[in-house]
mmCIF file of C-alpha atoms and ligand atoms in Angstrom:
data_model
loop_
_atom_site.group_PDB
_atom_site.id
_atom_site.type_symbol
_atom_site.label_atom_id
_atom_site.label_comp_id
_atom_site.label_asym_id
_atom_site.label_seq_id
_atom_site.Cartn_x
_atom_site.Cartn_y
_atom_site.Cartn_z
ATOM 1 C CA UNK A 1 9.102 0.866 41.367
ATOM 2 C CA UNK A 2 11.466 -1.781 42.768
ATOM 3 C CA UNK A 3 12.700 -1.350 46.326
ATOM 4 C CA UNK A 4 15.708 0.964 46.381
ATOM 5 C CA UNK A 5 18.882 0.425 48.389
ATOM 6 C CA UNK A 6 18.773 3.053 51.160
ATOM 7 C CA UNK A 7 21.984 1.895 52.811
ATOM 8 C CA UNK A 8 24.971 4.164 53.371
ATOM 9 C CA UNK A 9 27.551 3.000 55.914
ATOM 10 C CA UNK A 10 28.080 5.495 58.783
ATOM 11 C CA UNK A 11 28.644 5.056 62.540
ATOM 12 C CA UNK A 12 25.585 4.324 64.634
ATOM 13 C CA UNK A 13 24.308 7.070 66.919
ATOM 14 C CA UNK A 14 22.699 6.647 70.329
ATOM 15 C CA UNK A 15 19.100 5.519 70.635
ATOM 16 C CA UNK A 16 16.228 7.197 72.361
ATOM 17 C CA UNK A 17 13.850 4.723 73.796
ATOM 18 C CA UNK A 18 10.142 4.565 74.369
ATOM 19 C CA UNK A 19 10.996 3.587 77.960
ATOM 20 C CA UNK A 20 12.295 7.079 78.829
ATOM 21 C CA UNK A 21 9.215 9.071 79.671
ATOM 22 C CA UNK A 22 10.745 11.573 82.099
ATOM 23 C CA UNK A 23 13.638 13.886 81.321
ATOM 24 C CA UNK A 24 14.415 17.163 83.025
ATOM 25 C CA UNK A 25 12.138 18.433 85.777
ATOM 26 C CA UNK A 26 9.247 20.482 84.445
ATOM 27 C CA UNK A 27 9.217 24.249 84.902
ATOM 28 C CA UNK A 28 6.536 25.779 87.143
ATOM 29 C CA UNK A 29 4.665 26.918 84.051
ATOM 30 C CA UNK A 30 4.783 23.440 82.501
ATOM 31 C CA UNK A 31 3.598 21.858 85.788
ATOM 32 C CA UNK A 32 0.713 24.284 85.840
ATOM 33 C CA UNK A 33 -0.204 23.606 82.221
ATOM 34 C CA UNK A 34 -0.395 19.879 83.028
ATOM 35 C CA UNK A 35 -2.938 20.747 85.712
ATOM 36 C CA UNK A 36 -4.969 23.343 83.849
ATOM 37 C CA UNK A 37 -4.646 22.933 80.076
ATOM 38 C CA UNK A 38 -3.890 19.229 79.693
ATOM 39 C CA UNK A 39 -7.270 17.999 81.056
ATOM 40 C CA UNK A 40 -8.982 20.209 78.470
ATOM 41 C CA UNK A 41 -7.008 18.913 75.491
ATOM 42 C CA UNK A 42 -6.228 15.331 76.457
ATOM 43 C CA UNK A 43 -7.165 12.176 74.611
ATOM 44 C CA UNK A 44 -7.952 9.275 76.955
ATOM 45 C CA UNK A 45 -4.956 6.892 77.191
ATOM 46 C CA UNK A 46 -7.102 3.787 76.640
ATOM 47 C CA UNK A 47 -10.131 5.112 74.772
ATOM 48 C CA UNK A 48 -13.160 2.991 74.054
ATOM 49 C CA UNK A 49 -13.416 1.671 70.509
ATOM 50 C CA UNK A 50 -15.204 3.909 68.054
ATOM 51 C CA UNK A 51 -13.447 7.083 69.254
ATOM 52 C CA UNK A 52 -14.651 9.807 66.904
ATOM 53 C CA UNK A 53 -12.113 12.675 66.851
ATOM 54 C CA UNK A 54 -14.453 14.939 64.867
ATOM 55 C CA UNK A 55 -16.385 15.480 68.141
ATOM 56 C CA UNK A 56 -13.495 17.675 69.286
ATOM 57 C CA UNK A 57 -13.789 19.926 66.254
ATOM 58 C CA UNK A 58 -16.887 19.296 64.135
ATOM 59 C CA UNK A 59 -15.795 21.975 61.651
ATOM 60 C CA UNK A 60 -12.395 20.334 61.005
ATOM 61 C CA UNK A 61 -11.636 20.106 57.301
ATOM 62 C CA UNK A 62 -9.047 17.391 57.911
ATOM 63 C CA UNK A 63 -7.863 15.305 60.849
ATOM 64 C CA UNK A 64 -4.167 14.500 61.280
ATOM 65 C CA UNK A 65 -2.608 12.202 63.880
ATOM 66 C CA UNK A 66 1.115 12.557 64.672
ATOM 67 C CA UNK A 67 2.626 9.657 66.583
ATOM 68 C CA UNK A 68 5.720 10.246 68.728
ATOM 69 C CA UNK A 69 5.794 14.022 68.255
ATOM 70 C CA UNK A 70 8.948 14.463 70.394
ATOM 71 C CA UNK A 71 9.517 18.182 71.036
ATOM 72 C CA UNK A 72 6.249 19.022 69.222
ATOM 73 C CA UNK A 73 7.900 21.378 66.697
ATOM 74 C CA UNK A 74 6.162 19.673 63.781
ATOM 75 C CA UNK A 75 2.828 19.117 65.538
ATOM 76 C CA UNK A 76 2.478 22.680 66.840
ATOM 77 C CA UNK A 77 3.884 24.231 63.670
ATOM 78 C CA UNK A 78 1.376 22.365 61.518
ATOM 79 C CA UNK A 79 -1.504 23.195 63.868
ATOM 80 C CA UNK A 80 -0.637 26.878 63.654
ATOM 81 C CA UNK A 81 -0.416 26.757 59.859
ATOM 82 C CA UNK A 82 -3.722 24.933 59.508
ATOM 83 C CA UNK A 83 -6.260 26.324 61.997
ATOM 84 C CA UNK A 84 -9.077 24.563 60.129
ATOM 85 C CA UNK A 85 -7.517 21.138 60.646
ATOM 86 C CA UNK A 86 -7.619 19.089 63.827
ATOM 87 C CA UNK A 87 -4.275 17.691 65.026
ATOM 88 C CA UNK A 88 -4.030 14.730 67.359
ATOM 89 C CA UNK A 89 -0.642 13.995 68.867
ATOM 90 C CA UNK A 90 0.629 11.161 71.051
ATOM 91 C CA UNK A 91 3.909 11.226 72.947
ATOM 92 C CA UNK A 92 4.770 9.373 76.180
ATOM 93 C CA UNK A 93 7.833 11.586 76.836
ATOM 94 C CA UNK A 94 6.593 14.055 79.459
ATOM 95 C CA UNK A 95 8.878 16.902 78.387
ATOM 96 C CA UNK A 96 7.556 16.627 74.840
ATOM 97 C CA UNK A 97 3.955 16.900 76.042
ATOM 98 C CA UNK A 98 4.968 19.892 78.173
ATOM 99 C CA UNK A 99 6.436 21.581 75.081
ATOM 100 C CA UNK A 100 3.241 20.899 73.161
ATOM 101 C CA UNK A 101 1.186 22.454 75.977
ATOM 102 C CA UNK A 102 3.369 25.571 75.966
ATOM 103 C CA UNK A 103 3.004 25.764 72.176
ATOM 104 C CA UNK A 104 -0.782 25.465 72.405
ATOM 105 C CA UNK A 105 -0.989 28.235 75.004
ATOM 106 C CA UNK A 106 1.566 30.580 73.411
ATOM 107 C CA UNK A 107 -0.102 30.380 69.999
ATOM 108 C CA UNK A 108 -3.673 30.243 71.273
ATOM 109 C CA UNK A 109 -4.387 26.981 69.428
ATOM 110 C CA UNK A 110 -7.770 25.309 69.747
ATOM 111 C CA UNK A 111 -7.165 22.564 67.166
ATOM 112 C CA UNK A 112 -4.829 20.205 69.059
ATOM 113 C CA UNK A 113 -5.607 17.173 71.237
ATOM 114 C CA UNK A 114 -2.872 15.271 73.070
ATOM 115 C CA UNK A 115 -2.262 11.800 74.375
ATOM 116 C CA UNK A 116 0.593 11.554 76.886
ATOM 117 C CA UNK A 117 1.064 7.845 76.377
ATOM 118 C CA UNK A 118 1.380 5.052 73.841
ATOM 119 C CA UNK A 119 -0.274 6.020 70.555
ATOM 120 C CA UNK A 120 -1.200 2.474 69.616
ATOM 121 C CA UNK A 121 -4.332 2.026 71.792
ATOM 122 C CA UNK A 122 -5.541 5.394 70.505
ATOM 123 C CA UNK A 123 -4.942 4.442 66.883
ATOM 124 C CA UNK A 124 -6.693 1.129 67.446
ATOM 125 C CA UNK A 125 -9.693 2.796 69.071
ATOM 126 C CA UNK A 126 -10.262 5.413 66.376
ATOM 127 C CA UNK A 127 -13.457 5.176 64.422
ATOM 128 C CA UNK A 128 -12.701 3.627 61.008
ATOM 129 C CA UNK A 129 -11.844 6.116 58.257
ATOM 130 C CA UNK A 130 -11.557 9.034 60.652
ATOM 131 C CA UNK A 131 -8.059 10.255 59.710
ATOM 132 C CA UNK A 132 -6.862 12.164 56.679
ATOM 133 C CA UNK A 133 -3.215 11.771 57.594
ATOM 134 C CA UNK A 134 -1.073 9.707 59.932
ATOM 135 C CA UNK A 135 2.429 11.061 60.575
ATOM 136 C CA UNK A 136 5.354 9.097 62.008
ATOM 137 C CA UNK A 137 8.551 11.147 61.937
ATOM 138 C CA UNK A 138 11.867 9.634 62.946
ATOM 139 C CA UNK A 139 10.505 6.895 65.211
ATOM 140 C CA UNK A 140 12.884 5.147 67.589
ATOM 141 C CA UNK A 141 15.056 3.083 65.206
ATOM 142 C CA UNK A 142 15.734 -0.026 67.301
ATOM 143 C CA UNK A 143 18.382 -0.854 64.745
ATOM 144 C CA UNK A 144 19.871 -3.981 66.335
ATOM 145 C CA UNK A 145 18.254 -7.033 64.721
ATOM 146 C CA UNK A 146 17.231 -8.443 68.113
ATOM 147 C CA UNK A 147 15.377 -5.166 68.852
ATOM 148 C CA UNK A 148 13.636 -4.768 65.476
ATOM 149 C CA UNK A 149 10.486 -6.254 66.966
ATOM 150 C CA UNK A 150 10.172 -3.134 69.159
ATOM 151 C CA UNK A 151 9.809 -0.893 66.122
ATOM 152 C CA UNK A 152 6.552 0.996 65.801
ATOM 153 C CA UNK A 153 6.038 -0.101 62.206
ATOM 154 C CA UNK A 154 4.689 -3.635 62.415
ATOM 155 C CA UNK A 155 1.963 -5.463 60.528
ATOM 156 C CA UNK A 156 -0.558 -4.986 63.364
ATOM 157 C CA UNK A 157 0.225 -1.254 63.452
ATOM 158 C CA UNK A 158 -0.321 -1.018 59.699
ATOM 159 C CA UNK A 159 -3.650 -2.844 60.053
ATOM 160 C CA UNK A 160 -4.782 -0.248 62.597
ATOM 161 C CA UNK A 161 -3.399 2.615 60.511
ATOM 162 C CA UNK A 162 -5.191 1.366 57.424
ATOM 163 C CA UNK A 163 -8.466 1.073 59.301
ATOM 164 C CA UNK A 164 -8.164 4.538 60.856
ATOM 165 C CA UNK A 165 -7.248 6.292 57.600
ATOM 166 C CA UNK A 166 -9.761 7.307 54.985
ATOM 167 C CA UNK A 167 -9.192 5.730 51.600
ATOM 168 C CA UNK A 168 -6.848 8.154 49.858
ATOM 169 C CA UNK A 169 -5.522 9.322 53.245
ATOM 170 C CA UNK A 170 -1.778 9.627 53.748
ATOM 171 C CA UNK A 171 0.622 7.615 55.868
ATOM 172 C CA UNK A 172 3.797 9.696 56.173
ATOM 173 C CA UNK A 173 6.986 8.176 57.575
ATOM 174 C CA UNK A 174 10.499 9.538 57.934
ATOM 175 C CA UNK A 175 13.708 8.039 59.228
ATOM 176 C CA UNK A 176 17.435 8.569 58.972
ATOM 177 C CA UNK A 177 18.166 4.890 59.422
ATOM 178 C CA UNK A 178 18.480 3.124 56.061
ATOM 179 C CA UNK A 179 17.452 -0.237 57.455
ATOM 180 C CA UNK A 180 14.275 1.199 59.021
ATOM 181 C CA UNK A 181 13.301 2.739 55.677
ATOM 182 C CA UNK A 182 13.780 -0.612 53.930
ATOM 183 C CA UNK A 183 11.901 -2.370 56.764
ATOM 184 C CA UNK A 184 8.965 0.023 56.490
ATOM 185 C CA UNK A 185 8.808 -0.236 52.732
ATOM 186 C CA UNK A 186 8.780 -4.009 52.955
ATOM 187 C CA UNK A 187 6.089 -4.156 55.675
ATOM 188 C CA UNK A 188 3.881 -1.626 53.903
ATOM 189 C CA UNK A 189 4.259 -3.396 50.555
ATOM 190 C CA UNK A 190 3.421 -6.746 52.166
ATOM 191 C CA UNK A 191 0.370 -5.191 53.831
ATOM 192 C CA UNK A 192 -1.178 -4.410 50.471
ATOM 193 C CA UNK A 193 -3.412 -1.558 51.637
ATOM 194 C CA UNK A 194 -1.109 1.313 50.737
ATOM 195 C CA UNK A 195 0.382 2.740 47.593
ATOM 196 C CA UNK A 196 3.866 4.247 47.736
ATOM 197 C CA UNK A 197 3.810 7.725 46.230
ATOM 198 C CA UNK A 198 7.429 7.755 45.011
ATOM 199 C CA UNK A 199 8.319 7.771 41.351
ATOM 200 C CA UNK A 200 11.977 8.698 41.580
ATOM 201 C CA UNK A 201 14.699 8.872 44.238
ATOM 202 C CA UNK A 202 14.121 12.599 44.789
ATOM 203 C CA UNK A 203 10.664 11.687 46.092
ATOM 204 C CA UNK A 204 12.092 9.959 49.153
ATOM 205 C CA UNK A 205 15.194 12.110 49.527
ATOM 206 C CA UNK A 206 13.326 15.417 49.480
ATOM 207 C CA UNK A 207 11.146 16.440 52.458
ATOM 208 C CA UNK A 208 7.482 16.994 51.613
ATOM 209 C CA UNK A 209 6.737 20.659 50.773
ATOM 210 C CA UNK A 210 4.934 21.187 54.075
ATOM 211 C CA UNK A 211 7.528 19.433 56.251
ATOM 212 C CA UNK A 212 8.704 21.182 59.423
ATOM 213 C CA UNK A 213 12.181 20.124 60.526
ATOM 214 C CA UNK A 214 12.461 18.992 64.144
ATOM 215 C CA UNK A 215 15.322 19.429 66.581
ATOM 216 C CA UNK A 216 15.695 15.655 66.718
ATOM 217 C CA UNK A 217 16.046 15.501 62.932
ATOM 218 C CA UNK A 218 18.795 18.130 62.950
ATOM 219 C CA UNK A 219 20.873 15.975 65.307
ATOM 220 C CA UNK A 220 21.400 13.463 62.466
ATOM 221 C CA UNK A 221 21.690 10.457 64.768
ATOM 222 C CA UNK A 222 21.016 7.927 62.032
ATOM 223 C CA UNK A 223 23.204 6.334 59.390
ATOM 224 C CA UNK A 224 21.844 8.079 56.295
ATOM 225 C CA UNK A 225 20.265 11.318 55.124
ATOM 226 C CA UNK A 226 16.554 11.595 56.022
ATOM 227 C CA UNK A 227 14.273 9.389 53.944
ATOM 228 C CA UNK A 228 10.622 10.397 53.592
ATOM 229 C CA UNK A 229 8.161 7.675 52.615
ATOM 230 C CA UNK A 230 4.618 8.700 51.726
ATOM 231 C CA UNK A 231 1.861 6.198 51.142
ATOM 232 C CA UNK A 232 -1.786 6.525 50.213
ATOM 233 C CA UNK A 233 -4.370 4.203 51.760
ATOM 234 C CA UNK A 234 -6.213 2.147 49.172
ATOM 235 C CA UNK A 235 -8.462 -0.919 49.351
ATOM 236 C CA UNK A 236 -6.362 -3.915 50.354
ATOM 237 C CA UNK A 237 -5.085 -6.256 47.670
ATOM 238 C CA UNK A 238 -5.394 -3.942 44.685
HETATM 239 C C1 SAM B 301 13.316 9.524 68.010
HETATM 240 S S1 SAM B 301 12.025 10.414 68.672
HETATM 241 C C2 SAM B 301 11.468 11.476 67.355
HETATM 242 C C3 SAM B 301 10.567 12.563 67.807
HETATM 243 C C4 SAM B 301 9.907 13.422 66.719
HETATM 244 N N1 SAM B 301 9.037 12.653 65.878
HETATM 245 C C5 SAM B 301 10.901 14.154 65.888
HETATM 246 O O1 SAM B 301 11.049 13.854 64.699
HETATM 247 O O2 SAM B 301 11.549 15.065 66.423
HETATM 248 C C6 SAM B 301 10.741 9.192 68.710
HETATM 249 C C7 SAM B 301 9.642 9.546 69.657
HETATM 250 O O3 SAM B 301 8.612 8.581 69.554
HETATM 251 C C8 SAM B 301 8.075 8.390 70.840
HETATM 252 N N2 SAM B 301 7.385 7.083 70.846
HETATM 253 C C9 SAM B 301 7.956 5.866 70.821
HETATM 254 N N3 SAM B 301 7.023 4.902 70.835
HETATM 255 C C10 SAM B 301 5.813 5.526 70.872
HETATM 256 C C11 SAM B 301 4.470 5.085 70.922
HETATM 257 N N4 SAM B 301 4.163 3.773 70.939
HETATM 258 N N5 SAM B 301 3.493 6.006 70.964
HETATM 259 C C12 SAM B 301 3.777 7.338 70.936
HETATM 260 N N6 SAM B 301 5.050 7.808 70.886
HETATM 261 C C13 SAM B 301 6.046 6.919 70.861
HETATM 262 C C14 SAM B 301 9.258 8.494 71.778
HETATM 263 O O4 SAM B 301 8.907 8.824 73.100
HETATM 264 C C15 SAM B 301 10.081 9.579 71.105
HETATM 265 O O5 SAM B 301 9.806 10.857 71.629
#
Protein backbone atom coordinates (compact mmCIF):
# COMPACT_ATOMS: atom_id res chain seq x y z
CA UNK A 1 0.00 0.00 0.00
CA UNK A 2 1.18 3.59 -0.54
CA UNK A 3 2.75 5.40 2.40
CA UNK A 4 0.05 6.91 4.58
CA UNK A 5 0.11 10.39 6.10
CA UNK A 6 0.64 9.85 9.84
CA UNK A 7 0.77 13.54 10.67
CA UNK A 8 -1.56 15.20 13.17
CA UNK A 9 -0.50 18.60 14.50
CA UNK A 10 -0.14 18.69 18.32
CA UNK A 11 2.36 20.38 20.66
CA UNK A 12 5.71 18.67 21.06
CA UNK A 13 6.44 16.95 24.36
CA UNK A 14 9.80 16.70 26.12
CA UNK A 15 12.41 14.24 24.93
CA UNK A 16 14.13 11.50 26.82
CA UNK A 17 17.62 10.99 25.65
CA UNK A 18 19.96 8.07 25.31
CA UNK A 19 22.49 10.20 27.20
CA UNK A 20 20.57 9.95 30.50
CA UNK A 21 21.62 6.66 31.98
CA UNK A 22 21.17 7.47 35.67
CA UNK A 23 17.95 8.67 37.27
CA UNK A 24 16.97 8.29 40.89
CA UNK A 25 19.31 6.52 43.30
CA UNK A 26 18.76 2.78 43.37
CA UNK A 27 17.07 1.16 46.36
CA UNK A 28 19.12 -1.21 48.53
CA UNK A 29 17.35 -4.15 46.93
CA UNK A 30 18.09 -2.88 43.41
CA UNK A 31 21.77 -2.28 44.33
CA UNK A 32 21.96 -5.82 45.61
CA UNK A 33 20.32 -7.27 42.51
CA UNK A 34 22.95 -5.52 40.37
CA UNK A 35 25.59 -7.35 42.40
CA UNK A 36 23.96 -10.75 42.64
CA UNK A 37 21.44 -11.31 39.83
CA UNK A 38 22.78 -9.08 37.06
CA UNK A 39 26.06 -11.03 36.55
CA UNK A 40 23.98 -14.18 36.08
CA UNK A 41 21.66 -12.72 33.45
CA UNK A 42 23.84 -10.16 31.69
CA UNK A 43 24.74 -10.02 28.02
CA UNK A 44 28.28 -8.74 27.43
CA UNK A 45 28.21 -5.05 26.38
CA UNK A 46 30.57 -5.61 23.44
CA UNK A 47 30.11 -9.28 22.61
CA UNK A 48 32.27 -11.08 20.11
CA UNK A 49 30.69 -11.65 16.71
CA UNK A 50 28.73 -14.85 16.33
CA UNK A 51 26.96 -14.48 19.70
CA UNK A 52 24.51 -17.37 19.84
CA UNK A 53 21.67 -16.53 22.27
CA UNK A 54 20.29 -20.08 22.14
CA UNK A 55 23.20 -21.09 24.44
CA UNK A 56 21.35 -19.33 27.26
CA UNK A 57 18.23 -21.42 26.75
CA UNK A 58 18.68 -24.33 24.34
CA UNK A 59 15.01 -25.29 24.74
CA UNK A 60 13.74 -21.83 23.69
CA UNK A 61 10.97 -22.08 21.13
CA UNK A 62 11.53 -18.48 20.04
CA UNK A 63 14.05 -15.74 20.75
CA UNK A 64 12.92 -12.12 21.09
CA UNK A 65 15.14 -9.05 21.48
CA UNK A 66 13.62 -5.84 22.89
CA UNK A 67 15.71 -2.72 22.38
CA UNK A 68 15.30 0.21 24.78
CA UNK A 69 12.93 -1.57 27.16
CA UNK A 70 12.56 1.48 29.45
CA UNK A 71 10.73 0.45 32.63
CA UNK A 72 10.68 -3.20 31.45
CA UNK A 73 6.88 -3.54 31.68
CA UNK A 74 6.68 -5.03 28.19
CA UNK A 75 9.84 -7.13 28.44
CA UNK A 76 9.00 -8.70 31.81
CA UNK A 77 5.31 -9.07 30.99
CA UNK A 78 6.10 -10.92 27.77
CA UNK A 79 8.70 -13.12 29.49
CA UNK A 80 6.15 -14.11 32.11
CA UNK A 81 3.52 -14.89 29.48
CA UNK A 82 5.92 -16.96 27.39
CA UNK A 83 8.14 -19.08 29.65
CA UNK A 84 9.22 -21.17 26.66
CA UNK A 85 10.62 -18.15 24.83
CA UNK A 86 13.93 -16.45 25.52
CA UNK A 87 13.82 -12.65 25.90
CA UNK A 88 16.87 -10.47 25.42
CA UNK A 89 16.59 -6.85 26.49
CA UNK A 90 18.95 -3.90 26.17
CA UNK A 91 18.56 -0.63 28.05
CA UNK A 92 21.31 1.81 29.08
CA UNK A 93 19.04 3.58 31.61
CA UNK A 94 20.13 2.11 34.95
CA UNK A 95 16.73 2.46 36.63
CA UNK A 96 15.13 0.51 33.79
CA UNK A 97 17.61 -2.34 34.21
CA UNK A 98 16.95 -2.27 37.96
CA UNK A 99 13.21 -2.63 37.30
CA UNK A 100 13.87 -5.54 34.98
CA UNK A 101 15.99 -7.24 37.66
CA UNK A 102 13.22 -6.81 40.24
CA UNK A 103 10.72 -8.22 37.73
CA UNK A 104 12.93 -11.24 37.05
CA UNK A 105 13.33 -11.98 40.76
CA UNK A 106 9.71 -11.30 41.77
CA UNK A 107 8.33 -13.55 39.02
CA UNK A 108 11.06 -16.17 39.20
CA UNK A 109 11.91 -15.79 35.50
CA UNK A 110 14.72 -17.82 33.96
CA UNK A 111 14.12 -16.75 30.35
CA UNK A 112 15.50 -13.18 30.35
CA UNK A 113 18.99 -11.88 29.54
CA UNK A 114 19.88 -8.20 29.89
CA UNK A 115 22.32 -5.75 28.41
CA UNK A 116 22.73 -2.54 30.42
CA UNK A 117 24.12 -0.59 27.51
CA UNK A 118 23.73 0.27 23.84
CA UNK A 119 21.81 -2.46 22.02
CA UNK A 120 23.53 -1.89 18.70
CA UNK A 121 26.82 -3.76 19.34
CA UNK A 122 24.75 -6.66 20.66
CA UNK A 123 22.50 -6.69 17.61
CA UNK A 124 25.53 -6.52 15.35
CA UNK A 125 27.25 -9.39 17.14
CA UNK A 126 24.30 -11.79 17.08
CA UNK A 127 24.70 -14.92 15.05
CA UNK A 128 22.83 -14.49 11.74
CA UNK A 129 19.19 -15.63 11.78
CA UNK A 130 19.12 -16.07 15.54
CA UNK A 131 16.07 -13.91 16.35
CA UNK A 132 12.39 -14.58 15.84
CA UNK A 133 11.39 -11.06 16.79
CA UNK A 134 13.01 -7.67 17.27
CA UNK A 135 10.97 -5.14 19.25
CA UNK A 136 11.53 -1.38 19.32
CA UNK A 137 8.78 0.38 21.26
CA UNK A 138 8.61 4.16 21.42
CA UNK A 139 12.30 4.86 20.79
CA UNK A 140 13.66 8.31 21.56
CA UNK A 141 12.05 10.45 18.82
CA UNK A 142 14.80 13.01 18.15
CA UNK A 143 12.17 14.94 16.25
CA UNK A 144 14.18 18.06 15.36
CA UNK A 145 15.52 17.64 11.81
CA UNK A 146 19.09 18.32 12.95
CA UNK A 147 18.78 15.46 15.48
CA UNK A 148 17.14 12.89 13.18
CA UNK A 149 20.53 11.29 12.61
CA UNK A 150 20.51 10.20 16.28
CA UNK A 151 17.43 8.05 15.74
CA UNK A 152 17.83 4.34 16.33
CA UNK A 153 16.23 3.44 13.01
CA UNK A 154 18.94 3.96 10.41
CA UNK A 155 20.00 1.97 7.37
CA UNK A 156 22.94 0.37 9.22
CA UNK A 157 20.61 -0.64 12.07
CA UNK A 158 18.21 -2.22 9.59
CA UNK A 159 21.09 -4.12 7.98
CA UNK A 160 22.01 -5.57 11.38
CA UNK A 161 18.36 -6.26 12.22
CA UNK A 162 17.83 -8.05 8.93
CA UNK A 163 20.90 -10.19 9.46
CA UNK A 164 19.96 -11.09 13.04
CA UNK A 165 16.35 -11.99 12.22
CA UNK A 166 15.29 -15.29 10.74
CA UNK A 167 13.54 -14.99 7.41
CA UNK A 168 9.89 -14.57 8.34
CA UNK A 169 10.90 -13.07 11.70
CA UNK A 170 9.20 -9.90 12.88
CA UNK A 171 10.51 -6.37 13.29
CA UNK A 172 8.02 -4.54 15.51
CA UNK A 173 8.18 -0.77 15.91
CA UNK A 174 5.94 1.69 17.71
CA UNK A 175 6.01 5.45 18.05
CA UNK A 176 3.68 8.30 18.87
CA UNK A 177 5.59 10.72 16.68
CA UNK A 178 4.09 10.88 13.18
CA UNK A 179 7.35 11.92 11.57
CA UNK A 180 9.24 8.98 13.13
CA UNK A 181 6.63 6.56 11.79
CA UNK A 182 6.99 8.02 8.29
CA UNK A 183 10.80 7.99 8.66
CA UNK A 184 10.81 4.33 9.69
CA UNK A 185 8.47 3.31 6.91
CA UNK A 186 10.65 5.06 4.37
CA UNK A 187 13.93 3.57 5.68
CA UNK A 188 12.48 0.07 5.90
CA UNK A 189 10.96 0.30 2.42
CA UNK A 190 14.26 1.54 1.00
CA UNK A 191 16.10 -1.31 2.73
CA UNK A 192 14.17 -3.88 0.74
CA UNK A 193 14.56 -6.76 3.20
CA UNK A 194 11.26 -6.35 5.01
CA UNK A 195 7.61 -6.58 4.13
CA UNK A 196 5.15 -4.27 5.88
CA UNK A 197 2.30 -6.31 7.32
CA UNK A 198 -0.36 -3.58 7.11
CA UNK A 199 -3.31 -3.81 4.78
CA UNK A 200 -5.48 -1.06 6.20
CA UNK A 201 -5.13 1.88 8.59
CA UNK A 202 -6.46 -0.16 11.52
CA UNK A 203 -3.35 -2.33 11.19
CA UNK A 204 -1.06 0.49 12.28
CA UNK A 205 -3.51 2.25 14.59
CA UNK A 206 -4.37 -0.85 16.60
CA UNK A 207 -1.80 -2.37 19.00
CA UNK A 208 -0.83 -5.96 18.21
CA UNK A 209 -2.99 -8.48 20.12
CA UNK A 210 -0.12 -9.37 22.45
CA UNK A 211 1.00 -5.78 23.11
CA UNK A 212 1.63 -4.73 26.72
CA UNK A 213 1.20 -1.00 27.29
CA UNK A 214 4.13 0.73 29.00
CA UNK A 215 4.12 3.61 31.45
CA UNK A 216 6.04 5.68 28.91
CA UNK A 217 3.37 5.03 26.28
CA UNK A 218 0.60 6.18 28.62
CA UNK A 219 2.31 9.55 29.04
CA UNK A 220 1.46 10.38 25.40
CA UNK A 221 4.48 12.61 24.88
CA UNK A 222 4.31 12.46 21.10
CA UNK A 223 2.27 14.33 18.52
CA UNK A 224 -0.09 11.55 17.43
CA UNK A 225 -1.82 8.42 18.68
CA UNK A 226 0.50 5.38 18.87
CA UNK A 227 1.41 3.89 15.51
CA UNK A 228 2.46 0.24 15.38
CA UNK A 229 4.49 -0.87 12.36
CA UNK A 230 5.11 -4.59 11.90
CA UNK A 231 7.43 -5.95 9.26
CA UNK A 232 8.46 -9.44 8.26
CA UNK A 233 12.05 -10.16 7.23
CA UNK A 234 12.31 -11.49 3.69
CA UNK A 235 15.20 -11.95 1.26
CA UNK A 236 16.43 -8.54 0.15
CA UNK A 237 15.21 -7.11 -3.13
CA UNK A 238 12.10 -9.23 -3.57
C1 LIG B 1 11.39 6.80 25.03
S1 LIG B 1 12.01 5.48 25.90
C2 LIG B 1 10.83 4.17 25.67
C3 LIG B 1 11.01 3.03 26.60
C4 LIG B 1 10.14 1.78 26.36
N1 LIG B 1 10.41 1.17 25.10
C5 LIG B 1 8.68 2.07 26.48
O1 LIG B 1 7.96 2.01 25.48
O2 LIG B 1 8.23 2.35 27.61
C6 LIG B 1 13.33 4.95 24.85
C7 LIG B 1 14.34 4.11 25.56
O3 LIG B 1 15.30 3.65 24.63
C8 LIG B 1 16.55 3.63 25.29
N2 LIG B 1 17.60 3.64 24.24
C9 LIG B 1 17.94 4.67 23.45
N3 LIG B 1 18.94 4.32 22.62
C10 LIG B 1 19.24 3.02 22.89
C11 LIG B 1 20.18 2.09 22.39
N4 LIG B 1 21.05 2.43 21.41
N5 LIG B 1 20.21 0.85 22.91
C12 LIG B 1 19.33 0.48 23.89
N6 LIG B 1 18.41 1.34 24.40
C13 LIG B 1 18.37 2.58 23.91
C14 LIG B 1 16.54 4.84 26.19
O4 LIG B 1 17.44 4.74 27.27
C15 LIG B 1 15.09 4.86 26.65
O5 LIG B 1 14.90 4.19 27.87
